[in-house]
């Protein structure tokens, strides 16, 4: 395939891209309506997603209704939201978002042209979403068994797929991958506004996390670079797929930013705006708890990080913060309990469980720790900034210096506590083989990548204002370099992005439907590939299931 072919989706894929963008736009409108006027309109798509999770979980898991009812509620809510947005003149998009969208367009086109190719896509994420589309219901004892490897997981990732597929009339496999990139570009624009704000001298006396002005082209380009190639946790096979890692990282970073803004409003005595920020934080936490079973830990980590800052910051009136806690916590807890009750009542599938304390792998704890340390040494681009932020967090707890310490404490505490949690899971949850190799230790740490990016931009801003600003240096070449890089790298690294273009995977995708047509329904097929793991067999099973 030529470079141009790798960028251009087929006609059907292009039409499906239009459907996905339409659903994303609808989510943004609903998100704007339920949160009102605020300073981060590019993140309305996230808040709209939280609304989708609420209506699908309540209708499908609590009341046991067909999911199409949730779909109709979604479209009814869209109509009401359009009226609310127009009547209240709520801005749907931030200033300058078109610049970021144009700079990120190559990646959007690339992902829309891709096909599923990764193990967990075939083993869980796609079969789970496909089940909702086919059976209009969550898995239960009255319906066929789900092909998803973890059918008891929450289905927050599957609801947008259900909506796009029902509109298109066919299952759209790359819905999540395209939404991932759209949400990542939206967050990149917010990062661009953070970069602009951190470069201003008034940050010394009036700290602001992000600017409300339209970021210039160079800042938009730098924002994209910051969340992609300069982000040490940007792993193409996690971001440009149906995986839930990027959504987890986005919800964590957004939650931290919202919490920072909420504390600013509390410190200034603006209780009304602080309550709005608390509601937005509640929606971010709700998404966290609805992606995977393990993201409950992320929910708790972010929640306790917020509480820690409230306890430490003398400018925050604890009574006012405590009054906001029910609003912050209850929505996510209610959705979590509804889903756990559904799982307990319907036995929908396997899930992770904690072993009794006396069966924890204490005898191999040293080996687990050493293997984790080995991973740390291999991923210094992420762990070194994270340890720096952890040090700044500990310093801030003992010598509080102001608003920036809120960010550093939340980021540092999240990193330290989440990694302690991961080490405990290797003792208490994972099997011995996976514990000894600290399975997915790096992958789970990517959940914190965007938190580290945002916090470290603030650190770099401090260094810039102290050692570079006002010295008369000509930074225009650097600004142009950012624009050239963001476009050039998307083209130059196209073969890194199109990791789905592999001969064996293409061959399996093409021949399995033909095999299904040729063989009897009760035939047994065995995939033999001595030079590979079971990934190709997993892909075969998925395509047979889809056929």
Short mmCIF file of C-alpha atoms in Angstrom, two decimals:
data_model
loop_
_atom_site.label_atom_id
_atom_site.label_comp_id
_atom_site.label_asym_id
_atom_site.label_seq_id
_atom_site.Cartn_x
_atom_site.Cartn_y
_atom_site.Cartn_z
CA UNK A 1 0.00 0.00 0.00
CA UNK A 2 1.21 3.52 -0.80
CA UNK A 3 1.45 6.23 1.83
CA UNK A 4 -1.60 7.92 0.36
CA UNK A 5 -3.61 4.68 0.51
CA UNK A 6 -2.81 4.37 4.22
CA UNK A 7 -4.48 7.74 4.86
CA UNK A 8 -7.59 7.33 2.71
CA UNK A 9 -10.55 5.39 4.15
CA UNK A 10 -12.84 3.45 1.85
CA UNK A 11 -16.17 5.00 0.92
CA UNK A 12 -17.94 2.90 3.54
CA UNK A 13 -15.35 3.81 6.19
CA UNK A 14 -15.71 7.48 5.29
CA UNK A 15 -19.48 7.26 5.74
CA UNK A 16 -18.99 5.50 9.07
CA UNK A 17 -16.60 8.29 10.10
CA UNK A 18 -19.44 10.74 9.46
CA UNK A 19 -21.74 8.73 11.73
CA UNK A 20 -19.13 8.63 14.52
CA UNK A 21 -18.48 12.36 14.24
CA UNK A 22 -22.25 13.00 14.36
CA UNK A 23 -22.58 10.97 17.59
CA UNK A 24 -19.57 12.76 19.06
CA UNK A 25 -21.19 16.10 18.19
CA UNK A 26 -24.45 14.96 19.80
CA UNK A 27 -22.53 13.95 22.93
CA UNK A 28 -20.93 17.41 23.00
CA UNK A 29 -24.31 19.16 22.74
CA UNK A 30 -25.73 17.08 25.59
CA UNK A 31 -22.57 17.65 27.61
CA UNK A 32 -22.90 21.39 27.12
CA UNK A 33 -26.54 21.33 28.19
CA UNK A 34 -25.98 19.38 31.41
CA UNK A 35 -22.92 21.37 32.53
CA UNK A 36 -23.80 24.87 31.30
CA UNK A 37 -21.28 27.61 30.67
CA UNK A 38 -17.78 26.70 31.75
CA UNK A 39 -14.19 27.22 30.62
CA UNK A 40 -13.57 23.84 28.98
CA UNK A 41 -16.17 23.43 26.20
CA UNK A 42 -13.84 21.12 24.24
CA UNK A 43 -14.45 18.54 26.95
CA UNK A 44 -18.24 18.55 26.59
CA UNK A 45 -17.98 15.32 24.63
CA UNK A 46 -16.73 13.64 27.83
CA UNK A 47 -19.63 14.97 29.86
CA UNK A 48 -22.09 13.83 27.19
CA UNK A 49 -20.53 10.38 27.36
CA UNK A 50 -21.17 10.30 31.10
CA UNK A 51 -24.85 11.04 30.39
CA UNK A 52 -24.95 8.10 27.97
CA UNK A 53 -23.49 5.81 30.63
CA UNK A 54 -26.16 6.90 33.10
CA UNK A 55 -29.15 6.30 30.82
CA UNK A 56 -27.91 2.97 29.47
CA UNK A 57 -26.99 1.61 32.90
CA UNK A 58 -30.25 2.67 34.48
CA UNK A 59 -32.51 1.44 31.67
CA UNK A 60 -30.63 -1.75 30.85
CA UNK A 61 -29.20 -2.88 34.20
CA UNK A 62 -31.61 -1.40 36.74
CA UNK A 63 -34.94 -1.76 34.91
CA UNK A 64 -33.97 -4.54 32.49
CA UNK A 65 -35.43 -2.69 29.51
CA UNK A 66 -34.13 -3.10 25.95
CA UNK A 67 -31.21 -0.81 25.26
CA UNK A 68 -33.07 0.81 22.38
CA UNK A 69 -35.10 2.67 25.01
CA UNK A 70 -31.87 4.26 26.21
CA UNK A 71 -31.14 5.11 22.59
CA UNK A 72 -34.47 6.89 22.25
CA UNK A 73 -33.84 8.73 25.52
CA UNK A 74 -30.48 9.82 24.13
CA UNK A 75 -32.02 11.33 21.01
CA UNK A 76 -34.82 12.96 23.00
CA UNK A 77 -32.18 14.44 25.30
CA UNK A 78 -30.34 15.70 22.24
CA UNK A 79 -33.39 17.67 21.09
CA UNK A 80 -33.88 19.16 24.54
CA UNK A 81 -30.16 19.93 24.75
CA UNK A 82 -30.20 21.79 21.44
CA UNK A 83 -33.01 23.96 22.81
CA UNK A 84 -31.14 24.57 26.08
CA UNK A 85 -27.88 25.42 24.32
CA UNK A 86 -29.57 27.86 21.94
CA UNK A 87 -31.74 29.48 24.61
CA UNK A 88 -28.90 29.95 27.09
CA UNK A 89 -26.33 30.69 24.37
CA UNK A 90 -23.93 28.10 25.73
CA UNK A 91 -20.74 27.89 23.62
CA UNK A 92 -20.23 24.44 22.14
CA UNK A 93 -16.64 24.91 21.01
CA UNK A 94 -13.67 26.84 22.39
CA UNK A 95 -11.88 29.52 20.43
CA UNK A 96 -9.38 28.19 17.91
CA UNK A 97 -10.51 24.55 18.00
CA UNK A 98 -10.52 24.51 14.19
CA UNK A 99 -6.73 24.91 14.19
CA UNK A 100 -6.24 21.83 16.34
CA UNK A 101 -8.77 19.87 14.28
CA UNK A 102 -7.00 20.75 11.03
CA UNK A 103 -3.56 19.88 12.40
CA UNK A 104 -4.87 16.57 13.74
CA UNK A 105 -6.90 15.69 10.64
CA UNK A 106 -4.30 13.24 9.24
CA UNK A 107 -4.51 11.08 12.36
CA UNK A 108 -8.31 11.17 12.29
CA UNK A 109 -8.28 9.97 8.67
CA UNK A 110 -5.72 7.29 9.48
CA UNK A 111 -7.71 5.78 12.33
CA UNK A 112 -10.94 5.87 10.30
CA UNK A 113 -9.21 3.74 7.65
CA UNK A 114 -7.94 1.15 10.15
CA UNK A 115 -9.25 -2.30 10.99
CA UNK A 116 -9.16 -3.99 14.43
CA UNK A 117 -5.87 -5.80 14.94
CA UNK A 118 -5.07 -6.19 18.63
CA UNK A 119 -5.56 -9.12 20.97
CA UNK A 120 -7.85 -7.54 23.54
CA UNK A 121 -9.94 -5.95 20.81
CA UNK A 122 -10.74 -9.43 19.53
CA UNK A 123 -10.92 -11.05 22.95
CA UNK A 124 -13.12 -8.55 24.77
CA UNK A 125 -13.81 -4.99 23.65
CA UNK A 126 -15.35 -5.68 20.25
CA UNK A 127 -17.33 -8.83 21.21
CA UNK A 128 -18.70 -6.99 24.26
CA UNK A 129 -19.91 -4.04 22.16
CA UNK A 130 -21.20 -6.33 19.42
CA UNK A 131 -23.30 -8.22 21.96
CA UNK A 132 -25.13 -5.01 22.91
CA UNK A 133 -25.77 -4.27 19.24
CA UNK A 134 -27.05 -7.74 18.36
CA UNK A 135 -29.10 -8.57 21.48
CA UNK A 136 -30.13 -5.07 22.54
CA UNK A 137 -29.34 -6.07 26.09
CA UNK A 138 -26.58 -6.72 28.56
CA UNK A 139 -25.56 -10.39 28.81
CA UNK A 140 -27.83 -12.47 31.02
CA UNK A 141 -28.87 -16.06 31.59
CA UNK A 142 -31.79 -15.83 29.15
CA UNK A 143 -29.58 -14.91 26.20
CA UNK A 144 -26.66 -16.67 24.48
CA UNK A 145 -23.31 -16.51 26.24
CA UNK A 146 -21.19 -13.48 25.40
CA UNK A 147 -17.98 -14.08 23.46
CA UNK A 148 -16.25 -11.32 25.45
CA UNK A 149 -13.46 -12.58 27.70
CA UNK A 150 -14.68 -10.41 30.60
CA UNK A 151 -18.42 -10.16 30.08
CA UNK A 152 -18.87 -8.90 33.64
CA UNK A 153 -16.91 -5.72 32.94
CA UNK A 154 -18.81 -2.42 32.83
CA UNK A 155 -19.95 -1.45 29.31
CA UNK A 156 -19.15 2.26 29.28
CA UNK A 157 -16.91 1.78 26.23
CA UNK A 158 -19.63 -0.07 24.34
CA UNK A 159 -22.48 2.44 24.51
CA UNK A 160 -21.19 4.86 21.84
CA UNK A 161 -20.52 1.82 19.61
CA UNK A 162 -24.12 0.73 20.13
CA UNK A 163 -25.41 4.16 19.08
CA UNK A 164 -23.24 4.52 15.98
CA UNK A 165 -23.92 0.95 14.87
CA UNK A 166 -27.68 1.32 15.20
CA UNK A 167 -27.64 4.52 13.17
CA UNK A 168 -25.46 2.93 10.48
CA UNK A 169 -27.41 -0.33 10.45
CA UNK A 170 -24.21 -2.34 10.84
CA UNK A 171 -21.58 -2.89 13.51
CA UNK A 172 -18.93 -0.16 13.27
CA UNK A 173 -15.77 -1.80 14.60
CA UNK A 174 -13.59 1.29 14.79
CA UNK A 175 -16.06 3.55 16.64
CA UNK A 176 -14.01 3.56 19.83
CA UNK A 177 -10.71 4.10 18.02
CA UNK A 178 -12.08 7.13 16.14
CA UNK A 179 -13.69 8.52 19.30
CA UNK A 180 -10.37 8.05 21.10
CA UNK A 181 -8.62 10.26 18.55
CA UNK A 182 -11.41 12.86 18.53
CA UNK A 183 -11.31 13.10 22.32
CA UNK A 184 -7.52 13.17 22.30
CA UNK A 185 -7.52 16.08 19.84
CA UNK A 186 -10.05 17.88 22.04
CA UNK A 187 -7.79 17.38 25.03
CA UNK A 188 -4.80 18.51 22.96
CA UNK A 189 -6.58 21.81 22.43
CA UNK A 190 -7.05 22.20 26.18
CA UNK A 191 -3.34 21.40 26.60
CA UNK A 192 -2.57 24.12 24.03
CA UNK A 193 -4.46 26.61 26.20
CA UNK A 194 -2.48 25.41 29.23
CA UNK A 195 0.79 25.94 27.35
CA UNK A 196 -0.20 29.50 26.43
CA UNK A 197 -1.16 30.33 30.01
CA UNK A 198 2.00 28.89 31.55
CA UNK A 199 4.20 31.06 29.36
CA UNK A 200 2.79 34.33 30.67
CA UNK A 201 4.63 36.37 33.33
CA UNK A 202 1.46 37.08 35.33
CA UNK A 203 1.50 33.40 36.36
CA UNK A 204 3.90 34.46 39.11
CA UNK A 205 1.21 36.44 40.93
CA UNK A 206 -2.11 35.19 39.48
CA UNK A 207 -1.76 31.48 38.65
CA UNK A 208 -4.15 30.29 35.95
CA UNK A 209 -4.05 26.77 34.62
CA UNK A 210 -5.21 27.61 31.09
CA UNK A 211 -5.95 30.59 28.89
CA UNK A 212 -9.42 31.48 27.62
CA UNK A 213 -8.07 32.96 24.39
CA UNK A 214 -7.71 31.13 21.09
CA UNK A 215 -4.29 29.44 21.15
CA UNK A 216 -2.08 30.30 18.17
CA UNK A 217 -1.15 27.69 15.57
CA UNK A 218 2.15 26.87 17.22
CA UNK A 219 0.43 26.22 20.56
CA UNK A 220 -2.17 23.95 18.95
CA UNK A 221 0.63 22.01 17.26
CA UNK A 222 2.57 21.79 20.53
CA UNK A 223 -0.58 20.60 22.32
CA UNK A 224 -0.94 17.74 19.83
CA UNK A 225 2.74 16.86 20.16
CA UNK A 226 2.45 16.94 23.96
CA UNK A 227 -0.34 14.34 24.06
CA UNK A 228 1.13 12.14 21.31
CA UNK A 229 4.80 11.86 20.34
CA UNK A 230 6.08 13.78 23.41
CA UNK A 231 3.76 11.87 25.72
CA UNK A 232 5.80 8.87 26.94
CA UNK A 233 2.58 6.88 27.51
CA UNK A 234 1.26 7.41 23.98
CA UNK A 235 1.18 3.82 22.73
CA UNK A 236 -0.40 3.56 19.29
CA UNK A 237 -1.75 0.07 19.93
CA UNK A 238 -3.62 1.35 22.99
CA UNK A 239 -4.83 4.68 21.62
CA UNK A 240 -5.77 3.87 18.01
CA UNK A 241 -7.83 0.83 19.02
CA UNK A 242 -10.95 -0.13 20.95
CA UNK A 243 -8.99 -0.32 24.23
CA UNK A 244 -10.12 1.64 27.27
CA UNK A 245 -6.68 2.94 28.30
CA UNK A 246 -6.95 6.34 26.63
CA UNK A 247 -10.44 6.97 28.01
CA UNK A 248 -9.15 6.13 31.49
CA UNK A 249 -6.24 8.54 31.10
CA UNK A 250 -8.45 11.31 29.72
CA UNK A 251 -10.95 10.99 32.57
CA UNK A 252 -8.13 11.07 35.14
CA UNK A 253 -6.45 14.14 33.65
CA UNK A 254 -9.73 15.96 33.12
CA UNK A 255 -10.80 15.16 36.67
CA UNK A 256 -7.56 16.62 38.02
CA UNK A 257 -7.95 19.81 35.95
CA UNK A 258 -11.58 20.21 37.04
CA UNK A 259 -10.61 19.67 40.68
CA UNK A 260 -7.92 22.36 40.41
CA UNK A 261 -10.48 24.78 38.99
CA UNK A 262 -12.99 23.81 41.70
CA UNK A 263 -10.44 24.61 44.40
CA UNK A 264 -9.75 27.98 42.78
CA UNK A 265 -13.45 28.82 42.96
CA UNK A 266 -13.69 27.66 46.57
CA UNK A 267 -10.65 29.72 47.51
CA UNK A 268 -12.25 32.80 45.97
CA UNK A 269 -15.59 32.14 47.68
CA UNK A 270 -17.46 31.50 44.42
CA UNK A 271 -19.69 28.68 45.70
CA UNK A 272 -22.00 28.59 42.67
CA UNK A 273 -19.20 28.03 40.19
CA UNK A 274 -17.49 25.59 42.58
CA UNK A 275 -20.68 23.54 42.60
CA UNK A 276 -20.70 23.47 38.80
CA UNK A 277 -17.10 22.22 38.84
CA UNK A 278 -18.04 19.60 41.43
CA UNK A 279 -20.78 18.32 39.10
CA UNK A 280 -18.30 18.17 36.20
CA UNK A 281 -15.85 16.29 38.43
CA UNK A 282 -18.65 13.87 39.33
CA UNK A 283 -19.18 13.14 35.61
CA UNK A 284 -15.46 12.49 35.07
CA UNK A 285 -15.42 10.12 38.06
CA UNK A 286 -18.53 8.38 36.75
CA UNK A 287 -16.75 7.63 33.48
CA UNK A 288 -13.74 6.26 35.37
CA UNK A 289 -15.84 3.79 37.30
CA UNK A 290 -17.69 2.63 34.17
CA UNK A 291 -14.83 1.54 31.89
CA UNK A 292 -13.26 -1.53 33.47
CA UNK A 293 -13.37 -3.37 36.74
CA UNK A 294 -9.90 -2.10 37.64
CA UNK A 295 -10.75 1.56 37.04
CA UNK A 296 -12.49 1.56 40.41
CA UNK A 297 -8.95 2.03 41.70
CA UNK A 298 -8.49 5.12 39.50
CA UNK A 299 -11.76 6.49 40.86
CA UNK A 300 -10.54 6.07 44.44
CA UNK A 301 -7.06 7.40 43.65
CA UNK A 302 -8.42 10.60 42.11
CA UNK A 303 -11.02 11.03 44.84
CA UNK A 304 -8.50 10.67 47.67
CA UNK A 305 -6.07 12.99 45.85
CA UNK A 306 -8.78 15.66 45.76
CA UNK A 307 -9.62 15.12 49.44
CA UNK A 308 -5.92 15.34 50.37
CA UNK A 309 -5.60 18.75 48.71
CA UNK A 310 -8.76 19.99 50.43
CA UNK A 311 -7.33 18.95 53.80
CA UNK A 312 -3.94 20.54 53.15
CA UNK A 313 -4.86 23.85 51.49
CA UNK A 314 -5.61 26.46 54.14
CA UNK A 315 -7.48 28.61 51.59
CA UNK A 316 -10.14 25.92 51.20
CA UNK A 317 -12.91 26.02 53.76
CA UNK A 318 -13.32 22.39 54.66
CA UNK A 319 -17.00 22.77 55.47
CA UNK A 320 -17.76 24.07 51.98
CA UNK A 321 -15.73 21.29 50.36
CA UNK A 322 -17.45 18.61 52.43
CA UNK A 323 -20.82 20.00 51.33
CA UNK A 324 -19.79 19.26 47.72
CA UNK A 325 -18.62 15.69 48.38
CA UNK A 326 -22.07 14.05 47.98
CA UNK A 327 -22.47 15.68 44.58
CA UNK A 328 -18.98 14.53 43.57
CA UNK A 329 -19.26 10.95 44.80
CA UNK A 330 -22.90 9.81 44.67
CA UNK A 331 -23.50 9.67 40.88
CA UNK A 332 -20.54 7.33 40.30
CA UNK A 333 -21.34 5.18 43.34
CA UNK A 334 -24.97 4.76 42.29
CA UNK A 335 -24.01 3.66 38.77
CA UNK A 336 -21.35 1.33 40.21
CA UNK A 337 -23.81 -0.31 42.60
CA UNK A 338 -26.46 -0.72 39.89
CA UNK A 339 -23.95 -2.53 37.71
CA UNK A 340 -22.57 -4.70 40.53
CA UNK A 341 -26.10 -5.73 41.45
CA UNK A 342 -26.79 -6.64 37.83
CA UNK A 343 -23.63 -8.75 37.68
CA UNK A 344 -24.47 -10.51 40.94
CA UNK A 345 -28.03 -11.25 39.79
CA UNK A 346 -27.35 -12.30 36.22
CA UNK A 347 -23.96 -14.03 36.40
CA UNK A 348 -22.99 -12.36 33.15
CA UNK A 349 -19.44 -13.58 32.97
CA UNK A 350 -15.92 -13.79 34.42
CA UNK A 351 -14.24 -11.00 36.32
CA UNK A 352 -11.19 -10.50 38.53
CA UNK A 353 -11.45 -11.58 42.16
CA UNK A 354 -9.23 -11.05 45.21
CA UNK A 355 -7.69 -14.12 46.82
CA UNK A 356 -7.91 -14.73 50.59
CA UNK A 357 -5.11 -12.90 52.42
CA UNK A 358 -3.32 -16.12 53.39
CA UNK A 359 -3.02 -17.04 49.68
CA UNK A 360 -1.35 -13.84 48.55
CA UNK A 361 1.99 -14.40 46.80
CA UNK A 362 4.18 -13.13 49.62
CA UNK A 363 6.90 -15.63 48.79
CA UNK A 364 7.54 -13.99 45.41
CA UNK A 365 7.00 -10.39 46.51
CA UNK A 366 10.69 -9.56 46.09
CA UNK A 367 10.68 -10.97 42.55
CA UNK A 368 7.58 -8.91 41.73
CA UNK A 369 9.22 -5.76 43.06
CA UNK A 370 12.42 -6.36 41.10
CA UNK A 371 10.51 -7.01 37.88
CA UNK A 372 8.53 -3.80 38.40
CA UNK A 373 11.81 -1.95 38.97
CA UNK A 374 13.11 -3.36 35.69
CA UNK A 375 10.07 -1.94 33.89
CA UNK A 376 10.71 1.42 35.56
CA UNK A 377 14.28 1.50 34.24
CA UNK A 378 13.05 0.76 30.70
CA UNK A 379 10.42 3.53 30.72
CA UNK A 380 12.36 6.45 32.14
CA UNK A 381 10.61 8.96 29.89
CA UNK A 382 7.49 8.47 32.00
CA UNK A 383 8.80 7.39 35.39
CA UNK A 384 11.46 10.12 35.82
CA UNK A 385 8.94 12.99 35.45
CA UNK A 386 6.53 11.03 37.64
CA UNK A 387 9.10 10.66 40.42
CA UNK A 388 9.95 14.37 40.11
CA UNK A 389 6.26 15.24 40.51
CA UNK A 390 6.02 12.87 43.46
CA UNK A 391 8.93 14.67 45.11
CA UNK A 392 7.27 18.03 44.46
CA UNK A 393 4.04 16.66 45.90
CA UNK A 394 5.74 15.54 49.11
CA UNK A 395 7.56 18.88 49.38
CA UNK A 396 4.29 20.73 48.78
CA UNK A 397 2.53 18.81 51.53
CA UNK A 398 5.12 20.01 54.05
CA UNK A 399 5.73 23.48 52.61
CA UNK A 400 2.57 24.61 50.84
CA UNK A 401 3.36 27.37 48.34
CA UNK A 402 0.03 28.03 46.69
CA UNK A 403 -2.27 27.04 43.86
CA UNK A 404 0.30 25.08 41.85
CA UNK A 405 0.88 22.70 44.74
CA UNK A 406 -2.71 21.55 44.35
CA UNK A 407 -1.81 20.20 40.92
CA UNK A 408 1.50 18.70 42.02
CA UNK A 409 -0.01 16.99 45.06
CA UNK A 410 -2.86 15.48 43.04
CA UNK A 411 -0.51 14.24 40.29
CA UNK A 412 2.15 12.93 42.67
CA UNK A 413 -0.31 11.26 45.00
CA UNK A 414 -2.08 9.62 42.03
CA UNK A 415 1.20 8.19 40.74
CA UNK A 416 2.40 6.87 44.09
CA UNK A 417 -0.89 5.43 45.31
CA UNK A 418 -1.84 3.86 41.97
CA UNK A 419 1.47 2.05 41.69
CA UNK A 420 1.14 0.77 45.25
CA UNK A 421 -2.27 -0.55 44.23
CA UNK A 422 -0.81 -2.26 41.16
CA UNK A 423 1.86 -4.01 43.22
CA UNK A 424 -0.84 -5.24 45.62
CA UNK A 425 -2.85 -6.66 42.70
CA UNK A 426 0.13 -8.80 41.67
CA UNK A 427 0.12 -10.25 45.17
CA UNK A 428 -3.64 -10.64 45.55
CA UNK A 429 -5.34 -10.88 42.14
CA UNK A 430 -3.08 -12.00 39.29
CA UNK A 431 -1.99 -15.57 38.76
CA UNK A 432 1.58 -16.56 39.59
CA UNK A 433 2.82 -16.42 36.00
CA UNK A 434 1.42 -12.94 35.39
CA UNK A 435 2.52 -11.74 38.82
CA UNK A 436 6.13 -12.76 38.20
CA UNK A 437 6.21 -10.80 34.93
CA UNK A 438 4.14 -7.91 36.39
CA UNK A 439 1.74 -8.28 33.50
CA UNK A 440 0.57 -4.97 32.00
CA UNK A 441 2.40 -2.92 34.66
CA UNK A 442 3.44 -0.43 32.00
CA UNK A 443 0.06 -0.55 30.29
CA UNK A 444 -1.75 0.33 33.53
CA UNK A 445 0.63 3.22 34.14
CA UNK A 446 -0.46 4.75 30.84
CA UNK A 447 -3.68 5.63 32.69
CA UNK A 448 -1.68 8.37 34.44
CA UNK A 449 0.21 9.59 31.39
CA UNK A 450 -1.90 12.66 30.65
CA UNK A 451 -1.87 13.69 34.31
CA UNK A 452 1.92 13.70 34.17
CA UNK A 453 1.88 15.64 30.87
CA UNK A 454 -0.35 18.40 32.29
CA UNK A 455 1.53 18.70 35.59
CA UNK A 456 4.92 18.69 33.90
CA UNK A 457 3.87 21.44 31.49
CA UNK A 458 3.26 23.56 34.58
CA UNK A 459 6.75 22.66 35.83
CA UNK A 460 8.28 23.59 32.47
CA UNK A 461 6.29 26.83 32.55
CA UNK A 462 7.92 27.75 35.87
CA UNK A 463 11.37 27.05 34.40
CA UNK A 464 10.56 29.03 31.25
CA UNK A 465 9.43 32.10 33.16
CA UNK A 466 12.47 31.92 35.44
CA UNK A 467 15.26 31.26 32.96
CA UNK A 468 14.05 32.12 29.42
CA UNK A 469 11.27 34.71 29.44
CA UNK A 470 12.44 38.30 28.99
CA UNK A 471 15.91 37.40 27.69
CA UNK A 472 15.07 38.48 24.13
CA UNK A 473 15.49 35.03 22.60
CA UNK A 474 13.89 34.53 19.19
CA UNK A 475 11.56 31.55 19.67
CA UNK A 476 9.75 31.91 16.34
CA UNK A 477 11.79 29.09 14.69
CA UNK A 478 10.76 26.78 17.53
CA UNK A 479 7.11 27.71 16.99
CA UNK A 480 7.34 26.94 13.29
CA UNK A 481 9.16 23.70 14.10
CA UNK A 482 6.20 22.54 16.20
CA UNK A 483 3.81 23.07 13.28
CA UNK A 484 6.14 21.30 10.83
CA UNK A 485 6.68 18.40 13.22
CA UNK A 486 3.02 17.76 13.98
CA UNK A 487 2.24 17.45 10.27
CA UNK A 488 5.48 15.80 9.19
CA UNK A 489 5.45 13.13 11.90
CA UNK A 490 1.89 12.07 11.09
CA UNK A 491 3.00 11.48 7.50
CA UNK A 492 6.50 10.21 8.18
CA UNK A 493 5.42 7.74 10.84
CA UNK A 494 2.36 6.52 8.98
CA UNK A 495 3.63 2.92 8.98
CA UNK A 496 3.93 3.11 12.77
CA UNK A 497 0.34 4.31 13.00
CA UNK A 498 -1.04 1.75 10.55
CA UNK A 499 0.05 -1.25 12.60
CA UNK A 500 -3.08 -3.05 11.40
CA UNK A 501 -1.55 -3.47 7.94
CA UNK A 502 0.14 -6.83 8.53
CA UNK A 503 -0.06 -9.61 5.98
CA UNK A 504 -1.14 -12.36 8.39
CA UNK A 505 -3.86 -10.25 10.02
CA UNK A 506 -5.21 -9.11 6.66
CA UNK A 507 -5.21 -12.72 5.44
CA UNK A 508 -7.17 -13.92 8.48
CA UNK A 509 -9.68 -11.09 8.14
CA UNK A 510 -10.29 -11.97 4.50
CA UNK A 511 -10.41 -15.78 4.59
CA UNK A 512 -12.34 -16.50 7.80
CA UNK A 513 -15.73 -15.39 6.40
CA UNK A 514 -15.13 -17.69 3.42
CA UNK A 515 -14.22 -20.57 5.74
CA UNK A 516 -17.44 -20.08 7.69
CA UNK A 517 -19.47 -20.26 4.48
CA UNK A 518 -17.72 -23.43 3.29
CA UNK A 519 -17.75 -25.52 6.48
CA UNK A 520 -20.73 -27.05 8.31
CA UNK A 521 -21.96 -25.17 11.38
CA UNK A 522 -20.85 -27.95 13.73
CA UNK A 523 -17.34 -28.14 12.26
CA UNK A 524 -14.30 -27.71 14.53
CA UNK A 525 -11.46 -25.43 13.47
CA UNK A 526 -8.04 -25.43 15.10
CA UNK A 527 -5.56 -22.61 14.47
CA UNK A 528 -1.97 -23.92 14.39
CA UNK A 529 0.82 -21.33 14.43
CA UNK A 530 3.98 -22.63 16.19
CA UNK A 531 5.84 -19.33 15.70
CA UNK A 532 3.23 -17.13 17.41
CA UNK A 533 1.20 -16.93 20.59
CA UNK A 534 -2.55 -17.42 20.53
CA UNK A 535 -3.17 -13.93 19.13
CA UNK A 536 -3.96 -15.18 15.63
CA UNK A 537 -6.27 -17.83 17.05
CA UNK A 538 -8.05 -15.11 19.01
CA UNK A 539 -8.43 -13.09 15.84
CA UNK A 540 -9.83 -16.13 14.01
CA UNK A 541 -12.40 -16.74 16.74
CA UNK A 542 -13.48 -13.12 16.59
CA UNK A 543 -13.99 -13.11 12.83
CA UNK A 544 -15.85 -16.43 13.02
CA UNK A 545 -18.08 -14.92 15.71
CA UNK A 546 -18.72 -11.86 13.55
CA UNK A 547 -19.43 -13.98 10.46
#
